[in-house]
XYZ file of C-alpha atoms in Angstrom:
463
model
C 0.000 0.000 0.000
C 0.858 3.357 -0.954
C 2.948 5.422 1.999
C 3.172 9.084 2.929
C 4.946 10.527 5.361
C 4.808 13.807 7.446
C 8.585 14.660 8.328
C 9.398 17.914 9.601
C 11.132 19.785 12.970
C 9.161 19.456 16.408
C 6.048 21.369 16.606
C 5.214 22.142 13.349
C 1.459 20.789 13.469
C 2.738 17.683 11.748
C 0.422 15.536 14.568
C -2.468 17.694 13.484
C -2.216 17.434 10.285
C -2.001 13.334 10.319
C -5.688 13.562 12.418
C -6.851 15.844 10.223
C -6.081 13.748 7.283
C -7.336 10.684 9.257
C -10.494 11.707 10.438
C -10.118 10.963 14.073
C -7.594 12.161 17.206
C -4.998 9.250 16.931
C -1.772 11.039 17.378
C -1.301 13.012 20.787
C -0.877 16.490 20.218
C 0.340 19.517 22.471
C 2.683 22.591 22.632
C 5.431 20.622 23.790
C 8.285 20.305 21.215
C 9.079 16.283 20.620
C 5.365 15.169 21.794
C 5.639 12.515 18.801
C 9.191 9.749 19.578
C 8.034 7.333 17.106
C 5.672 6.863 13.946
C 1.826 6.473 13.784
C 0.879 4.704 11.046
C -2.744 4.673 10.027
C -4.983 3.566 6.928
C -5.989 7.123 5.588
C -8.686 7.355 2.860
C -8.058 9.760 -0.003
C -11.216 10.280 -1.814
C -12.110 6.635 -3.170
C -8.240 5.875 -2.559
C -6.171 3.738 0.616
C -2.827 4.653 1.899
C -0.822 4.378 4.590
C -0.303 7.741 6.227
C 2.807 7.816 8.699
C 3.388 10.748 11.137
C 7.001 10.862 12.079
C 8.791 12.224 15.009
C 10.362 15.809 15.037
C 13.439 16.004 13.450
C 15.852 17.525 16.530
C 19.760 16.754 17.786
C 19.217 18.003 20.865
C 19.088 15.274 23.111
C 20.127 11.187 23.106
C 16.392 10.709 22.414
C 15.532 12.862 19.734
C 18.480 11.579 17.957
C 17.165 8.343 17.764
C 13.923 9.601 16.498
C 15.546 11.921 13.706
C 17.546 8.391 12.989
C 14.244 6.448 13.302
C 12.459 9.329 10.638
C 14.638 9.323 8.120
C 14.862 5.832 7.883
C 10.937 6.089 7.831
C 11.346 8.460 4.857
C 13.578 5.938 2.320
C 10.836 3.721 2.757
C 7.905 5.644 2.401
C 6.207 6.735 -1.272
C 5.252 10.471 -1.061
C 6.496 13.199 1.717
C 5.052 16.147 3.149
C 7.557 17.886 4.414
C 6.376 20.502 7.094
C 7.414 24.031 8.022
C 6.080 26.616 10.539
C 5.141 29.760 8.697
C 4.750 31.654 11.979
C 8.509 31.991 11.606
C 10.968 32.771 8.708
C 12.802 30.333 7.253
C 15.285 27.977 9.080
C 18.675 26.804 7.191
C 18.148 23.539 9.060
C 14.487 23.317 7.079
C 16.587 24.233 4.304
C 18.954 21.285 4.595
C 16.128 18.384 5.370
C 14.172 19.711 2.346
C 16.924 19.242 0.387
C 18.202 16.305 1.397
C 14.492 14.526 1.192
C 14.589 16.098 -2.556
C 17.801 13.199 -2.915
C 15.091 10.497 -2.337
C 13.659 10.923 -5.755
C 10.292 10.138 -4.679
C 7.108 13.219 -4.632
C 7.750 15.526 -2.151
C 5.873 18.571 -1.366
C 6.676 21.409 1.121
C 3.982 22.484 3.425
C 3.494 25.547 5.156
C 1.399 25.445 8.269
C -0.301 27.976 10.741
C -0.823 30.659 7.843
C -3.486 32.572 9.548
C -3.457 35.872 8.400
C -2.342 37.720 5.908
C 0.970 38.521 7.946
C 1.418 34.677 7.696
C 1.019 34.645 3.656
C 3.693 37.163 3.607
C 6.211 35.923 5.582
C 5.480 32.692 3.514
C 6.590 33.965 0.650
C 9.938 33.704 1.529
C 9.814 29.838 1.869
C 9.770 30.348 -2.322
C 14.121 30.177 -1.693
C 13.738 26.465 -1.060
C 12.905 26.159 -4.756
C 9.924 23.372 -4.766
C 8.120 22.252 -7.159
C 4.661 21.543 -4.983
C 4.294 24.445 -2.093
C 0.979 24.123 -0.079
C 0.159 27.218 2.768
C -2.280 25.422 5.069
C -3.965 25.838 8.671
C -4.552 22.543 10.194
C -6.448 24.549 13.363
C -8.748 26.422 10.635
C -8.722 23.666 8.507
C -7.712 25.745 4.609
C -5.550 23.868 2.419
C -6.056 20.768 3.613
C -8.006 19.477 0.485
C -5.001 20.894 -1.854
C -2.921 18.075 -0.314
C -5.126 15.526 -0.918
C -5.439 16.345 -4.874
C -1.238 16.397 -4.746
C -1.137 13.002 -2.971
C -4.390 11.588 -5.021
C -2.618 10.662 -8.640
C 0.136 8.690 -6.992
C -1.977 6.398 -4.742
C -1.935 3.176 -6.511
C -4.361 1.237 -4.542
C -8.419 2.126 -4.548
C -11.505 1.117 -1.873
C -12.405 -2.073 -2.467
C -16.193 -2.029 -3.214
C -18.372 -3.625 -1.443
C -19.653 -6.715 -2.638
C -23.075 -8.430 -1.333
C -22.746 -11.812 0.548
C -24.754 -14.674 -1.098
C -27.727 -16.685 0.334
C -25.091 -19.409 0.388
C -22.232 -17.899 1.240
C -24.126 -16.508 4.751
C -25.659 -20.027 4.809
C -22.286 -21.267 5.146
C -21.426 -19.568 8.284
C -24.019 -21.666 10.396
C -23.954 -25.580 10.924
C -26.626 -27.602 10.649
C -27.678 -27.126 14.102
C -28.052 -23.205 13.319
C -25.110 -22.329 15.575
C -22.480 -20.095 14.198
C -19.176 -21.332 13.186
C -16.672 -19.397 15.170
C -13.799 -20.865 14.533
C -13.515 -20.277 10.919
C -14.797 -16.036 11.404
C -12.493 -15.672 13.989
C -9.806 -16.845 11.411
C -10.007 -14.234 9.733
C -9.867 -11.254 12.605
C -6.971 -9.761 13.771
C -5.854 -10.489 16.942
C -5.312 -6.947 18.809
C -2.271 -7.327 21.730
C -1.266 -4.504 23.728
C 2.169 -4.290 25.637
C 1.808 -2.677 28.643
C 4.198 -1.804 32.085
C 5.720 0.929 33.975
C 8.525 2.737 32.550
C 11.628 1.140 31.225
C 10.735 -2.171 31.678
C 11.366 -2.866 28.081
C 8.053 -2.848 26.246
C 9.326 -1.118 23.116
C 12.108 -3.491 22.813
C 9.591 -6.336 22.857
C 7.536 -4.881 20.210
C 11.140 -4.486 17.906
C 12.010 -8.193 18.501
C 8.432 -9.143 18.340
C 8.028 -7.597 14.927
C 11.671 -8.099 14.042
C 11.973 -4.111 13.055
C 12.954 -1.285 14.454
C 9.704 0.012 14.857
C 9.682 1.623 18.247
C 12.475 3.909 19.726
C 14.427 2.638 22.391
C 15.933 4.905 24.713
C 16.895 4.387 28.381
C 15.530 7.829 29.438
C 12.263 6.923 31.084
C 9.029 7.945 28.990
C 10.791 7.782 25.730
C 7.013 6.036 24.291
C 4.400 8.723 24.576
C 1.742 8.139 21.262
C 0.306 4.211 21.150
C 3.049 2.596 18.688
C 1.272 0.007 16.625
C 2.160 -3.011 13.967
C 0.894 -5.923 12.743
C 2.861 -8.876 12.403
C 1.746 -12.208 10.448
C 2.388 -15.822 12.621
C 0.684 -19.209 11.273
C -1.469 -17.117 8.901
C -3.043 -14.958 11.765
C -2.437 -11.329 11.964
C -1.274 -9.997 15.208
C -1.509 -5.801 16.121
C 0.725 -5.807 18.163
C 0.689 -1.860 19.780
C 3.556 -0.623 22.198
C 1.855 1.410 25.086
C 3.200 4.724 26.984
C 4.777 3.453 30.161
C 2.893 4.050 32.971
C 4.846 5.985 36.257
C 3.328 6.673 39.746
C 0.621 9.013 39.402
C 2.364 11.527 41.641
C 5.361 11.745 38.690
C 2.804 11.692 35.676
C 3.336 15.767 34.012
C 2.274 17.007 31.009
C 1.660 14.599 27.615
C 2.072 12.457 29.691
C -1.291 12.296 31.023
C -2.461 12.573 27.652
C -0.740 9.166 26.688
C -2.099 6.940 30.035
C -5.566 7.739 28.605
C -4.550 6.739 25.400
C -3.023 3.548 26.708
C -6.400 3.049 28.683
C -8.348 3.007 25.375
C -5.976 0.640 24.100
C -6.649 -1.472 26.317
C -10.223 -1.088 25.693
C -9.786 -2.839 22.381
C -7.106 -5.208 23.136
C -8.150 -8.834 22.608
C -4.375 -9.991 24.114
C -2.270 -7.849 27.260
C 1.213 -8.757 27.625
C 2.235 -7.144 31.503
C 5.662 -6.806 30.775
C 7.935 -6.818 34.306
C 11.567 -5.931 34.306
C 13.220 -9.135 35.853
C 16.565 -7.176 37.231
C 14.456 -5.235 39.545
C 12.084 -6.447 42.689
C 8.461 -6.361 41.585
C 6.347 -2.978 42.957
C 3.131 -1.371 43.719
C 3.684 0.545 40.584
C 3.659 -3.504 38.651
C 0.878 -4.299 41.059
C -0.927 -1.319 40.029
C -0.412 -1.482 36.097
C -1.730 -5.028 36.279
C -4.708 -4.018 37.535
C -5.107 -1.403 35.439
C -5.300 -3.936 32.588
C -7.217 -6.373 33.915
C -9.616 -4.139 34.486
C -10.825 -4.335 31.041
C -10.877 -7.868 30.892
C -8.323 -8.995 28.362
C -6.341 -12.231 27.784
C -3.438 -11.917 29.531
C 0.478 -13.012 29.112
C 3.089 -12.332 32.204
C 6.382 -11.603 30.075
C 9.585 -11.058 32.888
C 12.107 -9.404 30.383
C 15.762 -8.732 30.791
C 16.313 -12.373 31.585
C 19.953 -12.077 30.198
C 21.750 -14.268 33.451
C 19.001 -16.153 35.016
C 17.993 -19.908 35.615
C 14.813 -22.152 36.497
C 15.757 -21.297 40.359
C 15.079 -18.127 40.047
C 11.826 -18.312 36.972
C 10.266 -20.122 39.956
C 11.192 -18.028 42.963
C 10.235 -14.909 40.451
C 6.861 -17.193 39.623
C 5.958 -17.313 43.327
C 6.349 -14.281 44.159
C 4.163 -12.774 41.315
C 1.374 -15.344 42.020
C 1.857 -14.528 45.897
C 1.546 -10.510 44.909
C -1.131 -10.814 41.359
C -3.945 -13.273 42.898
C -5.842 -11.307 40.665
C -3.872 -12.952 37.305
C -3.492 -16.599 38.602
C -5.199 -17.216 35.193
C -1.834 -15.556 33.513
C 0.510 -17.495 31.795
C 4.098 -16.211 32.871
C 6.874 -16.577 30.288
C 10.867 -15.011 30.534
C 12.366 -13.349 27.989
C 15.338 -11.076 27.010
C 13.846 -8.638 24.368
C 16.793 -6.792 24.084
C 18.694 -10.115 22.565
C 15.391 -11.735 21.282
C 16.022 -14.751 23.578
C 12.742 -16.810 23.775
C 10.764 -14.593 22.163
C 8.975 -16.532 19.618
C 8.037 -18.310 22.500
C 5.301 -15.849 22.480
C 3.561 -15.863 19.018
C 2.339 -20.084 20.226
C 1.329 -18.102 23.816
C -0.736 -15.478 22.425
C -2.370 -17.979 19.821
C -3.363 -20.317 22.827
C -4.793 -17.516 25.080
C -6.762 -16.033 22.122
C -8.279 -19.064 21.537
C -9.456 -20.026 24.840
C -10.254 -15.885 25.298
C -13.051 -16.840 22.438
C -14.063 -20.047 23.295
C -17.412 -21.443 23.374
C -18.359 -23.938 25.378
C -21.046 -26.518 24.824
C -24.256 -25.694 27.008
C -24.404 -29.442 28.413
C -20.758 -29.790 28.884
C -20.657 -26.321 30.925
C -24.171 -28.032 32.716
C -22.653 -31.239 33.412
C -19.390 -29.268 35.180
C -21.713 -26.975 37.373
C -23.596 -29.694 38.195
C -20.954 -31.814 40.110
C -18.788 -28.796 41.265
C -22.729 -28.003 43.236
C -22.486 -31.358 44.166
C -18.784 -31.389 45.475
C -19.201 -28.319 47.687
C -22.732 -27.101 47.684
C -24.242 -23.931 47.707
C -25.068 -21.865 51.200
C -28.232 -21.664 52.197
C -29.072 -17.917 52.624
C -30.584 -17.981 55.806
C -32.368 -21.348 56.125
C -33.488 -21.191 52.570
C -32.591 -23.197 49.898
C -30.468 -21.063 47.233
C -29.806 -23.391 43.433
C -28.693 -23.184 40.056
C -31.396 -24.265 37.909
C -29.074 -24.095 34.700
C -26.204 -22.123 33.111
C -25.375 -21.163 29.890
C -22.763 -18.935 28.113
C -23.720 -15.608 26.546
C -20.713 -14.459 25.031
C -17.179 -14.895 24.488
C -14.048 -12.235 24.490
C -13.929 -13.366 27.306
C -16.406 -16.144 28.217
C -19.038 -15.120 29.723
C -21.769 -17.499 31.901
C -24.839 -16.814 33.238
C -26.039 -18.954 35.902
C -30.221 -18.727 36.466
C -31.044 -19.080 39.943
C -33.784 -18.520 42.350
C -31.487 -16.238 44.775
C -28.965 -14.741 42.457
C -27.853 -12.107 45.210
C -27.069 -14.875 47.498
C -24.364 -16.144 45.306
C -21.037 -15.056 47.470
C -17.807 -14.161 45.869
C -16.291 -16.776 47.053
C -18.597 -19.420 45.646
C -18.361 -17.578 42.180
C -14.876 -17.755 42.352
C -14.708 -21.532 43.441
C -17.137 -22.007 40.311
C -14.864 -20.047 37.725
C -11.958 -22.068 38.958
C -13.474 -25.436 38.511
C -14.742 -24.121 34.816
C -11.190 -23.482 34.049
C -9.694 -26.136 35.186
C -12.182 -28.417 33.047
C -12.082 -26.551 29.954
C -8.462 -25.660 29.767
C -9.127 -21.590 29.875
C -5.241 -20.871 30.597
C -4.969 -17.156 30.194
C -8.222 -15.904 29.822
C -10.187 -14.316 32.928
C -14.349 -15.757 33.064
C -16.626 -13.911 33.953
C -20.179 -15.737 36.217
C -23.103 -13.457 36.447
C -25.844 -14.377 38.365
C -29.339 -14.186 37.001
C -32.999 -14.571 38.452
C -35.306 -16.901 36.812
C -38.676 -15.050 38.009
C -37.383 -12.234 35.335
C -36.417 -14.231 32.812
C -38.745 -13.250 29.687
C -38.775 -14.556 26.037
C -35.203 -15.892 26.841
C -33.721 -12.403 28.047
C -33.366 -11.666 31.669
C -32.629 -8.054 33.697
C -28.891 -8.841 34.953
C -28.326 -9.018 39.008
């Protein structure tokens, strides 16, 4: 597919422009010079056209990081199709704009120079004097007014190659096919074909940005061992077995007494991430004791209820003494993700690491699993059996039946005559003994509880 790129100094609107073109706020955007480390990468629609649209970080020397990011942006730029190369008119021009421009012109690919914040006639002025850079393709824009924006389209539109699919209708037999003979839906073979959405998260500098570069085999996300170095979401997708993995590189998350700044902007964005994230890999930094602050991220993801994968990085020097020592300790300190599958790795020299594409392929599947009304009966049944329910104050309380509602991940509903006499406890010894028989390593269950007096054409109010 087709790829432009948006390369220019920090805080040039470069971020605002890659929304704008987009559609929607991806890329976090703010006064702060260097507010973008590493490239977004979205699917932007031009007219009846796809591309890739890439927003890269600021092109600066100033500091270890930003150095890697110029590197990382550059690098971006051989690969990439088209580029937009983006100035601030609110200032005259810079000899270091002068120098990029040029040396982008050495790509021999279309390149354009953009002009942003003209605002007022003052602006158009002073913008004449860009006209010494000697391009070919000059655009004056406001992305916060939104003028120009549609010139840049028509200059990127003739040298997409790739157009919108149309959509095609689905056949009586092809929808028929989906179903077996029972009228049940085939999972299996629709969920072949979705992407399966895994978000790295953990606190600072544990590492997650080197997982995502050994993961995808690419330098894709800029290391650095400054703390914060990841701000925006970093995301790519990565092809195992025939299944598509997004794999998306999170800001790290700090105490919340240190967060300042973008930085508050980019643990919201992590947050609705993890929203949409079929997969969580909790990344721990094995060199260090575990913390609230790991305690505290975990939760954080589990929250939302994703599959989940413990990954203890920097294991450079260690042995099965100390993976089960480690092991204990996070099962002693993360009752909450006893479910977890825990797996050591050292990112940094890709040691073990395609231990993890088998890992996330397991935990997805049991994360949409279905389970078979009577076989999820016939467990219930004996586990009531085993260790029955309390009686809720002399009176009987039972499970008439359960049944599961939905999947992502597996949801039950037990019907019951006293659904608010179901303890914690109980629900918990219940979810254990359905994971046990079902093999649901790495996926959390939730049990709700549901009255049968309110049942009603098979739908229920939920307790």
């Amino acid at each position: 597919m087709t790829k432009v790129i948006l390369i220019g100094r920090p805080n040039v609107g470069k971020s605002s422009l890659f929304n704008r073109l987009v559609g929607r706020r991806i890329a976090i955007t703010s006064d702060i010079a260097g507010t973008t480390r590493d490239t977004n990468k979205e699917i932007c629609e031009i007219y009846d056209k796809e591309c890739v649209l890439i927003d890269s970080g600021g092109l600066d020397d100033s500091s270890e990081i930003f150095k890697k990011v110029r590197d990382k942006t550059l690098s971006e730029a051989k690969e990439a199709d088209i580029v937009l190369f983006m100035v601030d008119g609110k200032f005259m021009p810079q000899d270091e704009d002068r120098e990029i421009f040029y040396s982008l012109l050495g790509l021999q690919k279309p390149t354009a120079l953009v002009i942003n914040k003209i605002d007022s006639k003052k602006d158009q002025t002073r913008a004449y004097e860009f006209i010494e850079f000697g391009a070919s393709n000059v655009f004056e824009i406001s992305v916060s007014h939104n003028t120009g924006i549609d010139e840049i389209k028509d200059f990127i539109y003739p040298y997409i190659k790739e157009s919108l699919k149309a959509d095609t209708e689905e056949s009586l037999d092809d929808f028929l096919a989906n179903f077996d003979e029972n009228g049940e839906i085939l999972d299996d073979e629709i969920n072949q074909n979705e992407p399966i959405k895994v978000g790295i998260i953990g606190r600072v500098n544990v590492g997650k940005s080197s997982l995502l570069n050994a993961l995808v085999k690419d330098e894709r996300s800029v290391v650095s061992s400054v703390e914060g170095t990841t701000i925006d979401p970093v995301n790519e997708s990565f092809v195992y077995e025939n299944r598509v993995f997004e794999f998306v590189d999170t800001a790290g998350i700090r105490r919340r007494s240190k967060i300042e700044g973008i930085e508050k902007f980019a643990l919201n964005r992590t947050q609705k991430v993890l929203e949409n994230t079929d997969v969580s890999l909790l990344v721990l930094d094995s060199s260090q004791p575990l913390s609230e602050l790991d305690e505290k991220v975990a939760g954080i993801a589990s929250k939302f209820e994703p599959a989940m994968i413990i990954i203890l990085n920097k294991w450079e020097n260690k042995g099965e003494k100390e993976f089960d020592e480690i092991s204990r300790q996070i099962r002693d300190k993360f009752k909450f993700l006893s479910y977890a599958p825990i797996i050591s790795v050292s990112a940094l020299d890709g040691k073990r690491v395609h231990k993890i594409y088998p890992l996330i392929l397991k935990v997805y599947e049991n994360f949409t699993k279905k389970i078979k009304t009577s076989q999820l009966n016939e467990v219930i049944n004996e586990a009531t059996i085993t260790h029955p329910l309390p009686h809720e104050k002399g009176k009987l309380v039972k499970i008439y039946y359960s049944v599961q509602f939905d999947t992502k991940p597996p949801k039950i509903a037990l019907i019951m005559n006293r659904p608010k006499s179901l303890h914690f406890s109980y629900k918990r010894y219940l979810i254990n003994k359905i994971r046990s028989s079902f093999e649901l390593e790495g996926t959390p269950i939730v049990i709700v509880a549901r009255d049968k007096k309110k049942q009603k054409d098979g739908d229920e109010k939920e307790e």
